[in-house]
Amino acid sequence: MEGDVSSGPNTRIAAVTGGNKGIGLEVCRQLASHGVTVVLTARDETRGAEAVEKLRAVGLADIIFHQLDITDPSSIATLVDFLKTRFGKLDILVNNAAVGGVEYLQELDASEEKFAGMDFDEMLEWMVKNVREPIDGAKEGLQINYYGTKHVTEAVLPLLQSSSDGRIVNVSSIFGLLRLISNEEVRQELSDIDNLTDERLNELLDKFLEDFEADALEARGWPAKFSAYKVAKAAINAYSRMLARRHPELRVNCAHPGYVRTEITMSSGVLTPEEGARNVVKVALLPDGGPTGKYFAEGEEASFV
Ligand SMILES: NC(=O)c1ccc[n+]([C@@H]2O[C@H](COP(=O)([O-])OP(=O)(O)OC[C@H]3O[C@@H](n4cnc5c(N)ncnc54)[C@H](OP(=O)(O)O)[C@@H]3O)[C@@H](O)[C@H]2O)c1
């Protein structure tokens, strides 16, 4: 469902991954409200098309759906062909799609009543207690959250370079901060952006999975609870910094939306998807010539550590 959009030569074009729900859907809505033509992508055609309809119903016409499973090379290639043929460039890529990398022990219940009276830390503790971390979930977490994000990014790089102001916003997390990794060597390697390579990053992730399978996460200083999610986000942060150095012509930044009530948090959290998305869109729409290789927590520049 590609629809009729009215983008002129100066209209900015954005692609958003995982745009069918949660923060991603709101990012699409807010970017479109700022006059950006948005390619809302989702891995599921039906869910994606329904999301676009929802936005069109509130008067946002410049939104197009295109299927994208970020772990599927042919799906990525099809999206790239579409963007190239239709627009010849991409101005903004928002890498939003992700999974928790865990098995949830509670049915999703968006009523939020069970959180009444809980503060931030109590909700976080509740969430952490209500997940299990099987190795398959951890592997999927790395495949989607790190490798999928990276493969989409690499595939659209030439299109971003065809823009006069190409931007990438990697939706990251406070869970990706280096302080959560107590293994000093790993922390050091992930912060040494001058010497870190893609190959070394892959090796570190392989090592994480090896330690996971050997039940040695704690002993080796990897983060506990949502461990694959945390490691994948730390890897995305490092990758974003490497990419920013390699491509000074682009703005590549990471954005933590805040603790938001979506499916990934089992509807726990302190912000609405609209509030969380605002923190991402702010980074996507920073003024020309703004920062690159940075991390923004709830809209403000902060430390990767
Ligand atoms: N919520 C928070 O508190 C919080 C905090 C920090 C960071 N974040 C980050 O915010 C981003 C959005 O998360 P959310 O809270 O909005 O969660 P969400 O409601 O669970 O949405 C996740 C989105 O990612 C999509 N997705 C998952 N795997 C995909 C794949 N292989 N290909 C394409 N799309 C895929 C999902 O599609 P389906 O509907 O098909 O599953 C869904 O659209 C994520 O990067 C998350 O890590 C969230």
Coordinates of C-alpha atoms and ligand atoms in Angstrom, one line a residue:
M1 CA 0.0 0.0 0.0
E2 CA 2.1 2.8 -1.3
G3 CA -0.5 5.5 -1.6
D4 CA -0.5 9.0 -3.1
V5 CA 1.8 11.3 -1.3
S6 CA 2.4 14.9 -2.2
S7 CA 6.2 15.2 -1.5
G8 CA 7.9 18.0 -3.4
P9 CA 11.6 18.2 -4.2
N10 CA 12.4 19.8 -0.8
T11 CA 10.3 17.5 1.3
R12 CA 12.3 15.4 3.8
I13 CA 11.8 11.7 3.6
A14 CA 12.0 9.5 6.7
A15 CA 11.9 5.7 7.1
V16 CA 11.0 4.3 10.5
T17 CA 11.4 0.7 11.4
G18 CA 8.9 -1.1 13.7
G19 CA 6.4 1.7 12.9
N20 CA 3.2 -0.3 13.5
K21 CA 2.9 0.3 17.2
G22 CA 4.4 1.8 20.4
I23 CA 7.0 4.4 20.1
G24 CA 7.6 3.8 16.4
L25 CA 4.0 4.5 15.5
E26 CA 4.2 7.8 17.4
V27 CA 7.5 8.7 15.8
C28 CA 5.8 8.3 12.4
R29 CA 2.9 10.5 13.5
Q30 CA 5.0 13.2 14.9
L31 CA 7.5 13.3 12.0
A32 CA 4.5 13.5 9.6
S33 CA 3.1 16.3 11.7
H34 CA 6.3 18.2 11.1
G35 CA 5.9 18.0 7.3
V36 CA 8.2 15.0 6.8
T37 CA 7.0 12.3 4.3
V38 CA 7.2 9.1 6.3
V39 CA 7.7 5.6 5.1
L40 CA 6.2 3.6 8.0
T41 CA 7.7 0.1 7.9
A42 CA 6.6 -3.0 9.8
R43 CA 7.4 -6.7 9.5
D44 CA 3.8 -7.6 9.3
E45 CA 1.8 -6.3 6.3
T46 CA -1.5 -6.2 8.0
R47 CA -0.4 -4.5 11.2
G48 CA 1.6 -2.0 9.2
A49 CA -1.2 -1.2 6.8
E50 CA -3.6 -0.7 9.7
A51 CA -1.2 1.6 11.4
V52 CA -1.0 3.8 8.3
E53 CA -4.8 3.9 8.0
K54 CA -4.9 5.1 11.6
L55 CA -2.6 8.0 10.8
R56 CA -4.4 8.8 7.6
A57 CA -7.7 8.9 9.5
V58 CA -6.3 11.7 11.6
G59 CA -5.5 13.7 8.5
L60 CA -1.8 12.7 8.0
A61 CA -1.7 12.0 4.3
D62 CA 2.1 11.9 3.7
I63 CA 2.6 8.4 5.2
I64 CA 3.4 5.4 3.1
F65 CA 3.6 1.8 4.2
H66 CA 6.4 -0.5 3.2
Q67 CA 7.0 -4.0 4.6
L68 CA 10.3 -4.4 6.4
D69 CA 11.5 -7.3 8.6
I70 CA 14.9 -6.0 9.7
T71 CA 16.3 -9.5 10.0
D72 CA 15.4 -10.4 6.4
P73 CA 18.0 -9.4 3.7
S74 CA 15.5 -9.6 0.8
S75 CA 13.0 -7.5 2.7
I76 CA 15.7 -4.9 3.3
A77 CA 16.7 -5.0 -0.4
T78 CA 13.1 -4.5 -1.5
L79 CA 12.7 -1.5 0.8
V80 CA 15.9 0.0 -0.6
D81 CA 14.8 -0.5 -4.2
F82 CA 11.5 1.2 -3.3
L83 CA 13.1 4.2 -1.7
K84 CA 15.6 4.6 -4.5
T85 CA 13.0 4.5 -7.2
R86 CA 10.4 6.6 -5.5
F87 CA 12.6 9.3 -3.8
G88 CA 16.2 8.7 -4.9
K89 CA 17.3 9.6 -1.4
L90 CA 16.6 9.2 2.3
D91 CA 16.9 12.1 4.8
I92 CA 16.1 10.4 8.1
L93 CA 16.4 6.8 9.2
V94 CA 14.9 6.0 12.6
N95 CA 16.0 2.5 13.7
N96 CA 13.3 1.9 16.2
A97 CA 12.4 -1.8 15.8
A98 CA 13.5 -4.0 18.7
V99 CA 12.5 -6.9 20.9
G100 CA 13.0 -7.5 24.6
G101 CA 15.0 -10.7 24.0
V102 CA 13.1 -12.3 26.9
E103 CA 10.1 -14.5 27.5
Y104 CA 7.3 -12.6 29.3
L105 CA 5.7 -14.4 32.2
Q106 CA 2.6 -12.3 32.2
E107 CA -0.1 -11.8 29.6
L108 CA 0.1 -8.3 28.1
D109 CA -2.4 -6.2 29.9
A110 CA -2.5 -2.6 28.9
S111 CA -5.0 -1.6 31.7
E112 CA -2.0 -0.5 33.8
E113 CA -4.0 -0.9 37.0
K114 CA -1.5 -3.2 38.5
F115 CA 1.0 -0.3 38.5
A116 CA -1.1 2.0 40.5
G117 CA 1.0 3.5 43.3
M118 CA 4.3 2.0 42.0
D119 CA 7.2 4.3 41.4
F120 CA 9.8 4.0 38.6
D121 CA 12.0 1.6 40.5
E122 CA 9.2 -0.6 41.6
M123 CA 7.8 -0.9 38.1
L124 CA 11.3 -1.7 36.7
E125 CA 11.7 -4.4 39.4
W126 CA 8.2 -5.8 38.6
M127 CA 9.2 -6.0 34.9
V128 CA 12.5 -7.7 35.6
K129 CA 10.8 -10.3 37.9
N130 CA 8.3 -11.1 35.2
V131 CA 10.6 -12.3 32.5
R132 CA 12.7 -15.3 31.8
E133 CA 15.8 -15.3 29.6
P134 CA 16.1 -18.4 27.4
I135 CA 19.1 -18.6 25.1
D136 CA 16.9 -18.4 22.0
G137 CA 15.5 -15.1 23.2
A138 CA 19.0 -13.8 23.8
K139 CA 20.1 -14.9 20.3
E140 CA 17.0 -13.3 18.8
G141 CA 17.6 -10.1 20.8
L142 CA 21.1 -9.7 19.3
Q143 CA 19.9 -10.7 15.8
I144 CA 17.1 -8.1 15.7
N145 CA 18.4 -5.3 18.0
Y146 CA 22.0 -5.3 16.8
Y147 CA 22.5 -7.1 13.6
G148 CA 19.1 -6.2 12.0
T149 CA 19.6 -2.6 12.9
K150 CA 23.1 -2.6 11.4
H151 CA 22.1 -4.4 8.2
V152 CA 19.2 -1.9 7.5
T153 CA 21.6 1.0 8.2
E154 CA 24.3 -0.3 5.8
A155 CA 21.7 -1.0 3.1
V156 CA 20.3 2.6 3.2
L157 CA 23.7 4.4 3.6
P158 CA 24.0 5.3 -0.1
L159 CA 20.5 6.8 0.0
L160 CA 21.3 8.8 3.2
Q161 CA 24.4 10.0 1.4
S162 CA 22.3 11.3 -1.5
S163 CA 20.5 13.6 1.0
S164 CA 22.0 17.0 1.7
D165 CA 21.5 16.3 5.5
G166 CA 21.3 12.6 6.1
R167 CA 20.5 11.5 9.6
I168 CA 20.3 8.3 11.5
V169 CA 18.6 8.0 14.9
N170 CA 19.2 4.7 16.6
V171 CA 16.6 4.3 19.3
S172 CA 18.8 3.1 22.1
S173 CA 18.2 2.7 25.9
I174 CA 19.5 3.6 29.3
F175 CA 19.9 -0.2 29.4
G176 CA 22.7 0.2 26.9
L177 CA 24.9 2.3 29.1
L178 CA 28.4 1.0 29.6
R179 CA 28.1 1.2 33.4
L180 CA 25.9 -1.8 33.3
I181 CA 28.7 -4.0 32.0
S182 CA 31.0 -4.7 34.9
N183 CA 33.6 -6.5 32.8
E184 CA 36.3 -3.9 32.6
E185 CA 37.9 -5.1 29.4
V186 CA 34.6 -5.2 27.5
R187 CA 33.7 -1.8 28.7
Q188 CA 37.0 -0.5 27.7
E189 CA 36.8 -2.0 24.2
L190 CA 33.3 -0.7 23.6
S191 CA 34.4 2.8 24.6
D192 CA 37.6 2.8 22.5
I193 CA 35.9 3.9 19.3
D194 CA 39.2 4.7 17.6
N195 CA 40.3 1.1 17.7
L196 CA 37.1 -0.8 17.8
T197 CA 36.2 -2.7 14.6
D198 CA 33.0 -4.3 13.3
E199 CA 34.7 -7.7 13.5
R200 CA 35.7 -7.1 17.1
L201 CA 32.2 -6.1 18.0
N202 CA 30.9 -9.3 16.5
E203 CA 33.5 -11.3 18.5
L204 CA 32.4 -9.6 21.7
L205 CA 28.7 -10.5 21.0
D206 CA 29.7 -14.1 20.2
K207 CA 31.6 -14.2 23.5
F208 CA 28.5 -12.9 25.3
L209 CA 26.4 -15.7 23.8
E210 CA 29.1 -18.3 24.7
D211 CA 29.1 -17.1 28.3
F212 CA 25.3 -17.0 28.3
E213 CA 25.2 -20.7 27.2
A214 CA 27.8 -21.6 29.8
D215 CA 25.7 -19.9 32.5
A216 CA 28.7 -17.6 33.2
L217 CA 27.1 -14.1 32.6
E218 CA 27.7 -12.9 36.1
A219 CA 31.1 -14.5 36.5
R220 CA 32.2 -12.7 33.3
G221 CA 30.8 -9.3 34.2
W222 CA 28.0 -9.2 31.7
P223 CA 24.8 -7.4 32.7
A224 CA 22.1 -9.3 34.5
K225 CA 18.4 -9.2 33.6
F226 CA 17.5 -8.2 30.0
S227 CA 21.1 -9.1 29.5
A228 CA 21.0 -9.6 25.7
Y229 CA 18.9 -6.4 25.3
K230 CA 21.4 -4.5 27.3
V231 CA 24.4 -5.9 25.4
A232 CA 22.7 -5.3 22.0
K233 CA 22.0 -1.7 22.9
A234 CA 25.6 -1.1 24.2
A235 CA 26.7 -2.6 20.8
I236 CA 24.4 -0.3 18.9
N237 CA 25.7 2.7 20.8
A238 CA 29.3 1.7 19.9
Y239 CA 28.4 1.1 16.3
S240 CA 26.7 4.4 16.1
R241 CA 29.8 6.2 17.3
M242 CA 32.0 4.3 14.8
L243 CA 29.6 5.1 12.0
A244 CA 29.5 8.8 13.0
R245 CA 33.3 8.9 12.6
R246 CA 33.3 7.0 9.3
H247 CA 30.6 9.3 7.9
P248 CA 31.1 12.9 9.0
E249 CA 28.7 13.9 6.2
L250 CA 25.9 12.3 8.2
R251 CA 24.4 12.9 11.7
V252 CA 24.3 9.6 13.6
N253 CA 22.9 9.7 17.1
C254 CA 21.4 7.5 19.7
A255 CA 18.2 8.4 21.6
H256 CA 16.8 6.9 24.8
P257 CA 13.1 7.6 24.8
G258 CA 12.6 7.2 28.5
Y259 CA 10.7 4.4 30.4
V260 CA 7.6 4.1 28.2
R261 CA 4.4 2.1 28.5
T262 CA 4.5 -0.2 25.5
E263 CA 4.5 -3.9 24.8
I264 CA 8.2 -4.3 25.3
T265 CA 7.8 -3.1 28.9
M266 CA 4.5 -5.0 29.4
S267 CA 2.8 -1.6 29.7
S268 CA 4.9 -0.6 32.7
G269 CA 6.7 2.7 32.5
V270 CA 6.3 6.4 33.4
L271 CA 5.8 7.9 29.9
T272 CA 3.2 7.6 27.2
P273 CA 4.4 6.5 23.7
E274 CA 3.7 10.0 22.6
E275 CA 6.1 11.4 25.2
G276 CA 8.7 8.8 24.5
A277 CA 8.5 9.4 20.8
R278 CA 8.9 13.2 21.3
N279 CA 12.4 12.4 22.7
V280 CA 13.3 10.5 19.6
V281 CA 11.8 13.0 17.1
K282 CA 13.7 15.9 18.8
V283 CA 17.0 14.1 17.9
A284 CA 15.8 13.3 14.4
L285 CA 15.0 17.0 13.8
L286 CA 18.0 18.6 15.5
P287 CA 19.1 21.8 13.6
D288 CA 21.4 21.4 10.6
G289 CA 25.0 20.9 11.5
G290 CA 24.1 19.6 14.9
P291 CA 25.9 17.0 16.9
T292 CA 26.8 13.5 15.7
G293 CA 28.0 10.4 17.4
K294 CA 26.1 11.4 20.6
Y295 CA 23.7 9.8 23.0
F296 CA 20.5 11.7 24.1
A297 CA 18.6 10.6 27.2
E298 CA 15.0 11.8 27.1
G299 CA 16.0 14.5 24.6
E300 CA 19.1 15.8 26.3
E301 CA 22.7 15.0 25.4
A302 CA 24.2 12.6 28.0
S303 CA 27.1 10.2 28.5
F304 CA 27.4 6.8 26.9
V305 CA 28.9 5.6 30.2
Ligands
LIG1 N1 9.4 1.2 26.0 C1 10.5 1.6 26.7 O1 10.5 1.9 27.9 C2 11.8 1.8 26.0 C3 12.9 2.2 26.7 C4 14.1 2.4 26.0 C5 14.2 2.1 24.7 N2 13.1 1.6 24.0 C6 13.3 1.3 22.6 O2 12.2 1.9 21.9 C7 12.0 1.2 20.6 C8 10.6 0.9 20.4 O3 10.1 0.0 21.4 P1 8.6 0.1 22.0 O4 8.8 0.4 23.4 O5 7.8 0.9 21.2 O6 8.2 -1.5 21.9 P2 7.1 -2.2 21.1 O7 5.8 -1.5 21.3 O8 7.2 -3.6 21.5 O9 7.5 -2.0 19.6 C9 8.5 -2.7 19.0 C10 8.4 -2.6 17.5 O10 9.5 -3.3 16.9 C11 9.0 -4.1 15.9 N3 9.9 -5.2 15.5 C12 10.4 -6.2 16.3 N4 11.1 -7.0 15.6 C13 11.1 -6.6 14.3 C14 11.7 -7.0 13.1 N5 12.5 -8.1 13.1 N6 11.5 -6.3 12.0 C15 10.8 -5.2 12.0 N7 10.1 -4.8 13.1 C16 10.3 -5.5 14.3 C17 7.6 -4.6 16.4 O11 6.8 -5.2 15.4 P3 5.7 -6.3 15.7 O12 4.5 -5.6 16.1 O13 5.6 -7.0 14.5 O14 6.2 -7.2 16.9 C18 7.1 -3.3 16.9 O15 6.6 -2.5 15.9 C19 12.9 -0.1 20.7 O16 14.1 0.2 20.1 C20 13.2 -0.2 22.2 O17 14.3 -0.9 22.5 C21 11.9 1.4 24.6

